[in-house]
Amino acid sequence: MKLNLLVVAGDGIGPEVTNEAISVMRLVMSHGGHELAVTEKRIGGIAIDTDGTPLPADTLQAALASDAVFLGAVGGIKWNALPPNTRPEAGLLQLRASLGGFANLRPAFASKELAVNSPLKPDIIDGADILFVRELLGGLYFGAPREWNKDTGEAWNTMRYTRDEIVRVARIAFQLAQKRRKKVTSVDKANVLEVSQLWRATVTEVAKEFPNVALEHQLVDSMAMLLMTSPRNYDVVLTENLFGDILSDESAVITGSLGMLPSATIGGKVNLYEPIHGSAPDIAGKNIANPLGAILTGALVLRHSAGLEAEAVAIETAVLKVLEAGFRTADLARGNTSFNVLGTTQMGQKVRETLTSQLALT
Ligand code: IPM
Ligand code: MN
């Protein structure tokens, strides 16, 4: 098969980690006789600097014409003073809205090898395997009215959801749970917010379509704690946009580093793939960023947009093997000298070497 991939590497460490991910994808695809056709466009701060807007029209056009979009990261200190609607992040939000994907899948997992990377105790996290389904196009991120009124010194945002927006993302969560351990935990703040009461009632209704999947509800504050004390209790975690943003970063602690986690956004016209980490301007250009989240995001591209499940698994296996062999980027090693610490490009190379010997065996 041929996959037309639009790459928007963006700012900070985005380009460094994206390079590694693309060359890993290219390696496994060409091994199977598949073609990866990459187009590159600008997004985020770099696009503000060159085009005066965080999402240039030709980037959006290329995104809509592609089979899938791979985003590195957006944002940086240079653009921090800009108001929300002109910042690098606004380009990403506009891209998300235009592509239409409303279900953002964010896996968080800990195997024995990974458990040593986490500041949490191995006996708490070993075997944890959570899939966050974060609603991506509603809630506070997109709700109107929104404003900072400098005259009155007031500001407001709106957490708004329609029943249909909740139904469609809930169905995806239940469908995914059917293929996993058949449990959905829906997270809300129904003891305070009307929008959460609608969320809870709607998810409860959708659950009736999936009698073989267990549903439980948790309040977001207590869920923040439960994810750290008993992460193994959770299978699919369904939540609205902002709660999902926060809880998925929190759950990166289970994996050991934010640099490990991939994401895929499905349900719209074109799927969008992004590692969940940000642009990390403090370490950009130093060849020390962890490319594994981006590389695992590449595996999700192959799984959800190319139908190449075996190739996706090959990448995931290679990443685990590299970790098993004691290789780490600095964020994962955290000063532990028993690891062999690699830079960004060396880690990418290590994954490719491992894949090459793995593929030679098959
Ligand atoms: C994420 C990021 C984005 C978000 C930002 C960069 C707009 O934090 O993908 O989690 O808040 O969704
Ligand atoms: Mn985030």
mmCIF file of C-alpha atoms and ligand atoms in Angstrom:
data_model
loop_
_atom_site.group_PDB
_atom_site.id
_atom_site.type_symbol
_atom_site.label_atom_id
_atom_site.label_comp_id
_atom_site.label_asym_id
_atom_site.label_seq_id
_atom_site.Cartn_x
_atom_site.Cartn_y
_atom_site.Cartn_z
ATOM 1 C CA MET A 1 0.000 0.000 0.000
ATOM 2 C CA LYS A 2 0.953 3.630 -0.339
ATOM 3 C CA LEU A 3 0.383 6.041 2.544
ATOM 4 C CA ASN A 4 0.302 9.776 1.854
ATOM 5 C CA LEU A 5 1.409 11.283 5.136
ATOM 6 C CA LEU A 6 1.427 14.992 5.879
ATOM 7 C CA VAL A 7 4.145 15.783 8.405
ATOM 8 C CA VAL A 8 3.851 18.981 10.423
ATOM 9 C CA ALA A 9 6.836 18.756 12.753
ATOM 10 C CA GLY A 10 6.230 22.177 14.335
ATOM 11 C CA ASP A 11 8.315 23.714 17.095
ATOM 12 C CA GLY A 12 10.906 22.864 19.749
ATOM 13 C CA ILE A 13 11.743 19.163 19.863
ATOM 14 C CA GLY A 14 8.972 18.456 17.305
ATOM 15 C CA PRO A 15 11.292 18.173 14.271
ATOM 16 C CA GLU A 16 13.910 16.058 16.112
ATOM 17 C CA VAL A 17 11.505 13.405 17.369
ATOM 18 C CA THR A 18 9.459 13.435 14.152
ATOM 19 C CA ASN A 19 12.561 12.651 12.054
ATOM 20 C CA GLU A 20 13.198 9.521 14.077
ATOM 21 C CA ALA A 21 9.570 8.428 13.887
ATOM 22 C CA ILE A 22 9.377 8.866 10.119
ATOM 23 C CA SER A 23 12.563 6.922 9.456
ATOM 24 C CA VAL A 24 11.338 4.089 11.686
ATOM 25 C CA MET A 25 8.011 4.005 9.808
ATOM 26 C CA ARG A 26 9.835 4.091 6.482
ATOM 27 C CA LEU A 27 12.011 1.152 7.499
ATOM 28 C CA VAL A 28 9.153 -1.194 8.433
ATOM 29 C CA MET A 29 6.965 -0.114 5.548
ATOM 30 C CA SER A 30 9.627 -0.596 2.895
ATOM 31 C CA HIS A 31 10.444 -4.003 4.388
ATOM 32 C CA GLY A 32 6.838 -5.031 3.673
ATOM 33 C CA GLY A 33 6.907 -3.513 0.162
ATOM 34 C CA HIS A 34 4.816 -0.500 1.181
ATOM 35 C CA GLU A 35 5.439 3.107 0.277
ATOM 36 C CA LEU A 36 5.486 6.063 2.647
ATOM 37 C CA ALA A 37 5.022 9.340 0.735
ATOM 38 C CA VAL A 38 5.790 12.274 3.020
ATOM 39 C CA THR A 39 4.810 15.907 2.452
ATOM 40 C CA GLU A 40 6.091 18.468 4.957
ATOM 41 C CA LYS A 41 4.322 21.688 5.935
ATOM 42 C CA ARG A 42 4.584 24.336 8.630
ATOM 43 C CA ILE A 43 2.436 24.687 11.748
ATOM 44 C CA GLY A 44 2.677 26.497 15.087
ATOM 45 C CA GLY A 45 5.259 29.124 16.051
ATOM 46 C CA ILE A 46 7.457 28.535 13.026
ATOM 47 C CA ALA A 47 4.433 29.200 10.802
ATOM 48 C CA ILE A 48 3.642 32.388 12.729
ATOM 49 C CA ASP A 49 7.201 33.574 12.022
ATOM 50 C CA THR A 50 7.168 32.761 8.319
ATOM 51 C CA ASP A 51 3.505 33.024 7.301
ATOM 52 C CA GLY A 52 2.010 35.215 10.025
ATOM 53 C CA THR A 53 -0.468 32.528 11.070
ATOM 54 C CA PRO A 54 -0.089 29.279 13.070
ATOM 55 C CA LEU A 55 -2.032 27.281 10.463
ATOM 56 C CA PRO A 56 -1.234 28.475 6.907
ATOM 57 C CA ALA A 57 -3.872 27.718 4.260
ATOM 58 C CA ASP A 58 -1.573 25.409 2.288
ATOM 59 C CA THR A 59 -0.893 23.341 5.410
ATOM 60 C CA LEU A 60 -4.604 22.880 6.015
ATOM 61 C CA GLN A 61 -5.193 22.059 2.366
ATOM 62 C CA ALA A 62 -2.414 19.456 2.357
ATOM 63 C CA ALA A 63 -3.776 17.992 5.611
ATOM 64 C CA LEU A 64 -7.254 17.538 4.164
ATOM 65 C CA ALA A 65 -5.776 15.927 1.033
ATOM 66 C CA SER A 66 -3.621 13.433 2.949
ATOM 67 C CA ASP A 67 -4.326 9.919 4.274
ATOM 68 C CA ALA A 68 -3.061 10.886 7.733
ATOM 69 C CA VAL A 69 -1.358 13.787 9.503
ATOM 70 C CA PHE A 70 1.645 13.430 11.843
ATOM 71 C CA LEU A 71 2.299 16.356 14.180
ATOM 72 C CA GLY A 72 5.470 16.805 16.239
ATOM 73 C CA ALA A 73 4.756 19.588 18.738
ATOM 74 C CA VAL A 74 3.777 23.257 18.809
ATOM 75 C CA GLY A 75 4.569 26.207 21.069
ATOM 76 C CA GLY A 76 7.537 27.905 22.656
ATOM 77 C CA ILE A 77 8.681 30.712 24.923
ATOM 78 C CA LYS A 78 8.943 33.133 22.018
ATOM 79 C CA TRP A 79 5.169 33.097 21.418
ATOM 80 C CA ASN A 80 4.013 32.873 25.051
ATOM 81 C CA ALA A 81 2.809 36.469 25.277
ATOM 82 C CA LEU A 82 0.331 36.066 22.404
ATOM 83 C CA PRO A 83 -3.382 35.762 23.175
ATOM 84 C CA PRO A 84 -4.849 32.226 22.908
ATOM 85 C CA ASN A 85 -6.440 32.743 19.485
ATOM 86 C CA THR A 86 -3.165 33.655 17.720
ATOM 87 C CA ARG A 87 -0.722 31.390 19.556
ATOM 88 C CA PRO A 88 0.978 28.313 18.054
ATOM 89 C CA GLU A 89 -1.513 26.149 19.976
ATOM 90 C CA ALA A 90 -4.391 27.821 18.107
ATOM 91 C CA GLY A 91 -2.990 26.367 14.877
ATOM 92 C CA LEU A 92 -3.169 22.880 16.324
ATOM 93 C CA LEU A 93 -6.694 23.401 17.653
ATOM 94 C CA GLN A 94 -7.812 24.733 14.269
ATOM 95 C CA LEU A 95 -6.217 21.738 12.551
ATOM 96 C CA ARG A 96 -7.977 19.354 14.952
ATOM 97 C CA ALA A 97 -11.315 21.048 14.318
ATOM 98 C CA SER A 98 -10.851 21.040 10.519
ATOM 99 C CA LEU A 99 -9.862 17.366 10.379
ATOM 100 C CA GLY A 100 -12.867 16.546 12.534
ATOM 101 C CA GLY A 101 -11.422 13.750 14.660
ATOM 102 C CA PHE A 102 -13.245 13.859 17.983
ATOM 103 C CA ALA A 103 -11.821 10.789 19.742
ATOM 104 C CA ASN A 104 -8.245 11.181 20.933
ATOM 105 C CA LEU A 105 -6.796 7.815 21.953
ATOM 106 C CA ARG A 106 -3.991 8.003 24.496
ATOM 107 C CA PRO A 107 -2.602 4.717 25.752
ATOM 108 C CA ALA A 108 -0.628 4.616 29.008
ATOM 109 C CA PHE A 109 1.044 1.369 29.944
ATOM 110 C CA ALA A 110 3.718 -0.146 32.162
ATOM 111 C CA SER A 111 5.428 -3.454 31.544
ATOM 112 C CA LYS A 112 8.111 -4.862 33.870
ATOM 113 C CA GLU A 113 10.821 -3.145 31.800
ATOM 114 C CA LEU A 114 9.043 0.181 31.927
ATOM 115 C CA ALA A 115 8.104 -0.037 35.596
ATOM 116 C CA VAL A 116 11.702 0.712 36.602
ATOM 117 C CA ASN A 117 11.442 4.056 34.782
ATOM 118 C CA SER A 118 8.562 5.331 36.860
ATOM 119 C CA PRO A 119 8.863 7.187 40.149
ATOM 120 C CA LEU A 120 5.851 5.085 41.250
ATOM 121 C CA LYS A 121 6.416 1.718 42.947
ATOM 122 C CA PRO A 122 6.742 -1.161 40.429
ATOM 123 C CA ASP A 123 4.219 -3.312 42.322
ATOM 124 C CA ILE A 124 1.582 -0.604 41.825
ATOM 125 C CA ILE A 125 2.087 -0.001 38.134
ATOM 126 C CA ASP A 126 3.458 -3.239 36.688
ATOM 127 C CA GLY A 127 0.892 -4.470 34.167
ATOM 128 C CA ALA A 128 -1.102 -1.219 34.059
ATOM 129 C CA ASP A 129 -2.651 -0.812 30.618
ATOM 130 C CA ILE A 130 -5.002 2.139 30.222
ATOM 131 C CA LEU A 131 -6.490 3.622 27.083
ATOM 132 C CA PHE A 132 -7.710 7.186 27.505
ATOM 133 C CA VAL A 133 -10.433 8.246 25.110
ATOM 134 C CA ARG A 134 -10.312 12.018 25.332
ATOM 135 C CA GLU A 135 -13.089 14.006 23.628
ATOM 136 C CA LEU A 136 -11.117 16.439 21.480
ATOM 137 C CA LEU A 137 -13.463 18.930 19.830
ATOM 138 C CA GLY A 138 -15.714 20.169 22.605
ATOM 139 C CA GLY A 139 -15.696 21.453 26.157
ATOM 140 C CA LEU A 140 -13.750 24.467 27.352
ATOM 141 C CA TYR A 141 -11.331 24.347 24.409
ATOM 142 C CA PHE A 142 -14.000 25.257 21.871
ATOM 143 C CA GLY A 143 -17.052 26.441 23.853
ATOM 144 C CA ALA A 144 -18.404 29.966 23.302
ATOM 145 C CA PRO A 145 -18.620 32.554 24.702
ATOM 146 C CA ARG A 146 -14.960 32.978 25.536
ATOM 147 C CA GLU A 147 -13.277 36.262 26.292
ATOM 148 C CA TRP A 148 -10.839 38.189 28.442
ATOM 149 C CA ASN A 149 -12.433 41.578 28.953
ATOM 150 C CA LYS A 150 -9.526 43.842 29.830
ATOM 151 C CA ASP A 151 -11.875 46.741 30.705
ATOM 152 C CA THR A 152 -13.873 44.949 33.350
ATOM 153 C CA GLY A 153 -11.103 42.597 34.461
ATOM 154 C CA GLU A 154 -13.256 39.529 33.810
ATOM 155 C CA ALA A 155 -12.583 36.496 31.667
ATOM 156 C CA TRP A 156 -14.704 33.500 30.806
ATOM 157 C CA ASN A 157 -14.708 30.235 28.921
ATOM 158 C CA THR A 158 -17.596 27.875 28.388
ATOM 159 C CA MET A 159 -17.642 24.146 28.992
ATOM 160 C CA ARG A 160 -20.296 23.123 26.515
ATOM 161 C CA TYR A 161 -21.318 19.716 25.171
ATOM 162 C CA THR A 162 -24.233 18.497 23.111
ATOM 163 C CA ARG A 163 -25.737 15.081 23.667
ATOM 164 C CA ASP A 164 -24.629 13.985 20.185
ATOM 165 C CA GLU A 165 -21.016 14.975 20.835
ATOM 166 C CA ILE A 166 -21.030 12.780 23.931
ATOM 167 C CA VAL A 167 -22.793 9.860 22.222
ATOM 168 C CA ARG A 168 -20.286 9.632 19.369
ATOM 169 C CA VAL A 169 -17.179 9.632 21.560
ATOM 170 C CA ALA A 170 -18.775 7.285 24.107
ATOM 171 C CA ARG A 171 -19.543 4.761 21.345
ATOM 172 C CA ILE A 172 -15.881 4.737 20.347
ATOM 173 C CA ALA A 173 -14.841 4.150 23.959
ATOM 174 C CA PHE A 174 -17.232 1.210 24.326
ATOM 175 C CA GLN A 175 -16.218 -0.278 20.966
ATOM 176 C CA LEU A 176 -12.567 -0.134 21.973
ATOM 177 C CA ALA A 177 -13.352 -1.625 25.395
ATOM 178 C CA GLN A 178 -15.043 -4.573 23.662
ATOM 179 C CA LYS A 179 -11.689 -5.440 22.110
ATOM 180 C CA ARG A 180 -9.880 -5.014 25.437
ATOM 181 C CA ARG A 181 -10.852 -5.868 29.025
ATOM 182 C CA LYS A 182 -14.470 -4.721 28.601
ATOM 183 C CA LYS A 183 -14.551 -1.923 31.123
ATOM 184 C CA VAL A 184 -15.206 1.790 30.628
ATOM 185 C CA THR A 185 -14.568 4.330 33.375
ATOM 186 C CA SER A 186 -16.233 7.632 32.541
ATOM 187 C CA VAL A 187 -14.753 10.662 34.274
ATOM 188 C CA ASP A 188 -16.704 13.832 35.024
ATOM 189 C CA LYS A 189 -17.488 16.396 37.721
ATOM 190 C CA ALA A 190 -21.205 15.582 37.986
ATOM 191 C CA ASN A 191 -21.382 16.664 41.637
ATOM 192 C CA VAL A 192 -20.868 20.292 40.528
ATOM 193 C CA LEU A 193 -21.319 20.814 36.770
ATOM 194 C CA GLU A 194 -24.495 20.533 34.679
ATOM 195 C CA VAL A 195 -22.409 19.690 31.628
ATOM 196 C CA SER A 196 -21.023 16.711 33.568
ATOM 197 C CA GLN A 197 -24.534 15.627 34.522
ATOM 198 C CA LEU A 198 -25.420 15.551 30.824
ATOM 199 C CA TRP A 199 -22.174 13.668 30.194
ATOM 200 C CA ARG A 200 -22.958 11.047 32.848
ATOM 201 C CA ALA A 201 -26.585 10.552 31.781
ATOM 202 C CA THR A 202 -25.605 10.226 28.111
ATOM 203 C CA VAL A 203 -22.749 7.781 28.730
ATOM 204 C CA THR A 204 -25.096 5.668 30.885
ATOM 205 C CA GLU A 205 -27.563 5.570 27.994
ATOM 206 C CA VAL A 206 -24.899 4.618 25.420
ATOM 207 C CA ALA A 207 -23.698 1.834 27.742
ATOM 208 C CA LYS A 208 -27.007 0.008 27.139
ATOM 209 C CA GLU A 209 -25.909 -0.603 23.534
ATOM 210 C CA PHE A 210 -22.897 -2.514 24.895
ATOM 211 C CA PRO A 211 -24.243 -4.960 27.510
ATOM 212 C CA ASN A 212 -20.957 -6.904 27.629
ATOM 213 C CA VAL A 213 -18.966 -3.837 28.726
ATOM 214 C CA ALA A 214 -18.986 -2.717 32.370
ATOM 215 C CA LEU A 215 -19.406 1.003 33.002
ATOM 216 C CA GLU A 216 -18.345 2.921 36.086
ATOM 217 C CA HIS A 217 -18.330 6.669 36.739
ATOM 218 C CA GLN A 218 -15.629 8.532 38.642
ATOM 219 C CA LEU A 219 -15.339 12.156 39.645
ATOM 220 C CA VAL A 220 -12.269 13.754 38.117
ATOM 221 C CA ASP A 221 -10.653 14.818 41.397
ATOM 222 C CA SER A 222 -10.792 11.362 42.920
ATOM 223 C CA MET A 223 -9.801 9.823 39.570
ATOM 224 C CA ALA A 224 -6.604 11.903 39.646
ATOM 225 C CA MET A 225 -5.710 10.061 42.844
ATOM 226 C CA LEU A 226 -6.968 6.605 41.816
ATOM 227 C CA LEU A 227 -4.839 6.638 38.666
ATOM 228 C CA MET A 228 -1.753 6.867 40.868
ATOM 229 C CA THR A 229 -2.848 4.447 43.612
ATOM 230 C CA SER A 230 -4.470 1.706 41.504
ATOM 231 C CA PRO A 231 -3.775 2.216 37.781
ATOM 232 C CA ARG A 232 -4.302 -1.487 37.085
ATOM 233 C CA ASN A 233 -8.037 -1.070 37.832
ATOM 234 C CA TYR A 234 -8.586 0.845 34.620
ATOM 235 C CA ASP A 235 -9.096 -0.284 31.057
ATOM 236 C CA VAL A 236 -10.733 2.399 28.888
ATOM 237 C CA VAL A 237 -11.042 5.826 30.521
ATOM 238 C CA LEU A 238 -13.534 8.095 28.759
ATOM 239 C CA THR A 239 -13.485 11.801 29.476
ATOM 240 C CA GLU A 240 -14.113 15.295 28.174
ATOM 241 C CA ASN A 241 -11.441 17.452 26.590
ATOM 242 C CA LEU A 242 -9.753 19.288 29.481
ATOM 243 C CA PHE A 243 -10.039 16.471 32.027
ATOM 244 C CA GLY A 244 -8.484 14.150 29.432
ATOM 245 C CA ASP A 245 -5.660 16.602 28.775
ATOM 246 C CA ILE A 246 -4.790 16.699 32.467
ATOM 247 C CA LEU A 247 -5.289 13.030 33.353
ATOM 248 C CA SER A 248 -3.314 11.755 30.356
ATOM 249 C CA ASP A 249 -0.280 13.862 31.317
ATOM 250 C CA GLU A 250 -0.629 12.609 34.880
ATOM 251 C CA SER A 251 -0.713 9.029 33.649
ATOM 252 C CA ALA A 252 2.524 9.520 31.771
ATOM 253 C CA VAL A 253 4.106 8.992 35.198
ATOM 254 C CA ILE A 254 3.039 5.346 34.924
ATOM 255 C CA THR A 255 5.128 4.993 31.762
ATOM 256 C CA GLY A 256 8.020 6.859 33.336
ATOM 257 C CA SER A 257 8.058 9.907 31.089
ATOM 258 C CA LEU A 258 5.782 12.127 29.051
ATOM 259 C CA GLY A 259 8.223 11.417 26.235
ATOM 260 C CA MET A 260 6.943 7.842 25.931
ATOM 261 C CA LEU A 261 3.301 8.387 25.050
ATOM 262 C CA PRO A 262 1.688 8.366 21.615
ATOM 263 C CA SER A 263 -1.776 9.479 20.543
ATOM 264 C CA ALA A 264 -4.154 9.005 17.635
ATOM 265 C CA THR A 265 -7.229 11.067 16.871
ATOM 266 C CA ILE A 266 -9.926 9.237 14.953
ATOM 267 C CA GLY A 267 -13.519 9.668 13.880
ATOM 268 C CA GLY A 268 -13.104 12.585 11.457
ATOM 269 C CA LYS A 269 -12.165 13.107 7.818
ATOM 270 C CA VAL A 270 -8.426 12.486 8.311
ATOM 271 C CA ASN A 271 -6.781 10.936 11.367
ATOM 272 C CA LEU A 272 -4.283 13.055 13.278
ATOM 273 C CA TYR A 273 -1.331 11.539 15.137
ATOM 274 C CA GLU A 274 0.718 13.310 17.793
ATOM 275 C CA PRO A 275 2.952 12.287 20.664
ATOM 276 C CA ILE A 276 1.243 13.685 23.773
ATOM 277 C CA HIS A 277 4.333 15.587 24.917
ATOM 278 C CA GLY A 278 4.833 19.251 24.057
ATOM 279 C CA SER A 279 7.599 21.167 22.299
ATOM 280 C CA ALA A 280 9.936 21.182 25.362
ATOM 281 C CA PRO A 281 11.789 24.356 24.292
ATOM 282 C CA ASP A 282 14.298 23.955 27.161
ATOM 283 C CA ILE A 283 15.801 20.841 25.576
ATOM 284 C CA ALA A 284 15.155 21.612 21.889
ATOM 285 C CA GLY A 285 18.092 21.267 19.484
ATOM 286 C CA LYS A 286 20.245 19.404 22.015
ATOM 287 C CA ASN A 287 19.656 15.907 20.663
ATOM 288 C CA ILE A 288 18.472 14.699 24.087
ATOM 289 C CA ALA A 289 14.683 14.556 23.592
ATOM 290 C CA ASN A 290 13.020 11.145 23.864
ATOM 291 C CA PRO A 291 11.821 10.086 20.393
ATOM 292 C CA LEU A 292 9.994 6.971 21.650
ATOM 293 C CA GLY A 293 6.601 8.699 22.053
ATOM 294 C CA ALA A 294 6.875 9.877 18.450
ATOM 295 C CA ILE A 295 8.085 6.459 17.275
ATOM 296 C CA LEU A 296 5.152 4.762 19.049
ATOM 297 C CA THR A 297 2.885 7.361 17.420
ATOM 298 C CA GLY A 298 4.255 6.104 14.095
ATOM 299 C CA ALA A 299 3.068 2.630 15.103
ATOM 300 C CA LEU A 300 -0.433 4.058 15.631
ATOM 301 C CA VAL A 301 -0.354 5.583 12.133
ATOM 302 C CA LEU A 302 0.385 2.150 10.669
ATOM 303 C CA ARG A 303 -2.337 0.512 12.787
ATOM 304 C CA HIS A 304 -5.178 3.018 12.306
ATOM 305 C CA SER A 305 -4.452 4.604 8.903
ATOM 306 C CA ALA A 306 -2.560 1.950 6.929
ATOM 307 C CA GLY A 307 -4.063 -1.318 8.155
ATOM 308 C CA LEU A 308 -0.531 -2.553 8.914
ATOM 309 C CA GLU A 309 -1.103 -4.178 12.307
ATOM 310 C CA ALA A 310 1.920 -6.507 12.147
ATOM 311 C CA GLU A 311 4.184 -3.585 11.293
ATOM 312 C CA ALA A 312 2.725 -1.542 14.170
ATOM 313 C CA VAL A 313 3.374 -4.399 16.584
ATOM 314 C CA ALA A 314 6.919 -4.759 15.208
ATOM 315 C CA ILE A 315 7.656 -1.131 16.141
ATOM 316 C CA GLU A 316 6.137 -1.510 19.613
ATOM 317 C CA THR A 317 8.122 -4.691 20.193
ATOM 318 C CA ALA A 318 11.356 -3.065 19.053
ATOM 319 C CA VAL A 319 10.841 -0.175 21.486
ATOM 320 C CA LEU A 320 10.346 -2.608 24.373
ATOM 321 C CA LYS A 321 13.436 -4.603 23.331
ATOM 322 C CA VAL A 322 15.587 -1.479 23.282
ATOM 323 C CA LEU A 323 14.411 -0.645 26.804
ATOM 324 C CA GLU A 324 14.940 -4.240 27.939
ATOM 325 C CA ALA A 325 18.496 -4.024 26.666
ATOM 326 C CA GLY A 326 19.087 -1.106 29.065
ATOM 327 C CA PHE A 327 19.051 1.824 26.646
ATOM 328 C CA ARG A 328 17.371 5.035 27.805
ATOM 329 C CA THR A 329 17.063 8.692 26.921
ATOM 330 C CA ALA A 330 17.946 11.104 29.735
ATOM 331 C CA ASP A 331 14.306 11.691 30.777
ATOM 332 C CA LEU A 332 13.884 7.963 31.411
ATOM 333 C CA ALA A 333 17.255 7.378 33.066
ATOM 334 C CA ARG A 334 16.847 10.263 35.508
ATOM 335 C CA GLY A 335 20.485 10.081 36.548
ATOM 336 C CA ASN A 336 20.447 6.300 37.092
ATOM 337 C CA THR A 337 23.927 5.334 35.920
ATOM 338 C CA SER A 338 23.129 1.664 35.327
ATOM 339 C CA PHE A 339 21.457 2.645 32.045
ATOM 340 C CA ASN A 340 23.081 3.287 28.737
ATOM 341 C CA VAL A 341 21.922 6.846 27.990
ATOM 342 C CA LEU A 342 21.389 7.726 24.329
ATOM 343 C CA GLY A 343 20.616 10.936 22.472
ATOM 344 C CA THR A 344 17.585 11.414 20.224
ATOM 345 C CA THR A 345 19.158 10.253 16.959
ATOM 346 C CA GLN A 346 21.043 7.393 18.655
ATOM 347 C CA MET A 347 17.808 6.149 20.226
ATOM 348 C CA GLY A 348 16.092 6.279 16.843
ATOM 349 C CA GLN A 349 19.027 4.386 15.353
ATOM 350 C CA LYS A 350 18.880 1.778 18.119
ATOM 351 C CA VAL A 351 15.181 1.165 17.408
ATOM 352 C CA ARG A 352 15.927 0.821 13.675
ATOM 353 C CA GLU A 353 18.798 -1.621 14.300
ATOM 354 C CA THR A 354 16.557 -3.684 16.554
ATOM 355 C CA LEU A 355 13.797 -3.647 13.945
ATOM 356 C CA THR A 356 16.212 -4.673 11.219
ATOM 357 C CA SER A 357 17.322 -7.771 13.096
ATOM 358 C CA GLN A 358 13.736 -8.458 14.173
ATOM 359 C CA LEU A 359 12.469 -8.216 10.580
ATOM 360 C CA ALA A 360 15.300 -10.430 9.304
ATOM 361 C CA LEU A 361 13.916 -13.180 11.540
ATOM 362 C CA THR A 362 10.391 -12.996 10.098
HETATM 363 C C1 IPM B 1 -2.031 18.101 24.154
HETATM 364 C C2 IPM B 1 -1.542 19.523 24.277
HETATM 365 C C3 IPM B 1 -2.505 20.433 23.541
HETATM 366 C C4 IPM B 1 -3.850 20.336 24.235
HETATM 367 C C5 IPM B 1 -2.056 21.902 23.420
HETATM 368 C C6 IPM B 1 -0.688 22.024 22.818
HETATM 369 C C7 IPM B 1 -3.053 22.712 22.641
HETATM 370 O O1 IPM B 1 -1.389 19.857 25.613
HETATM 371 O O2 IPM B 1 -2.132 17.610 23.022
HETATM 372 O O3 IPM B 1 -2.301 17.459 25.170
HETATM 373 O O4 IPM B 1 -4.086 21.005 25.251
HETATM 374 O O5 IPM B 1 -4.686 19.555 23.751
HETATM 375 MN MN MN B 2 -1.717 18.197 26.999
#
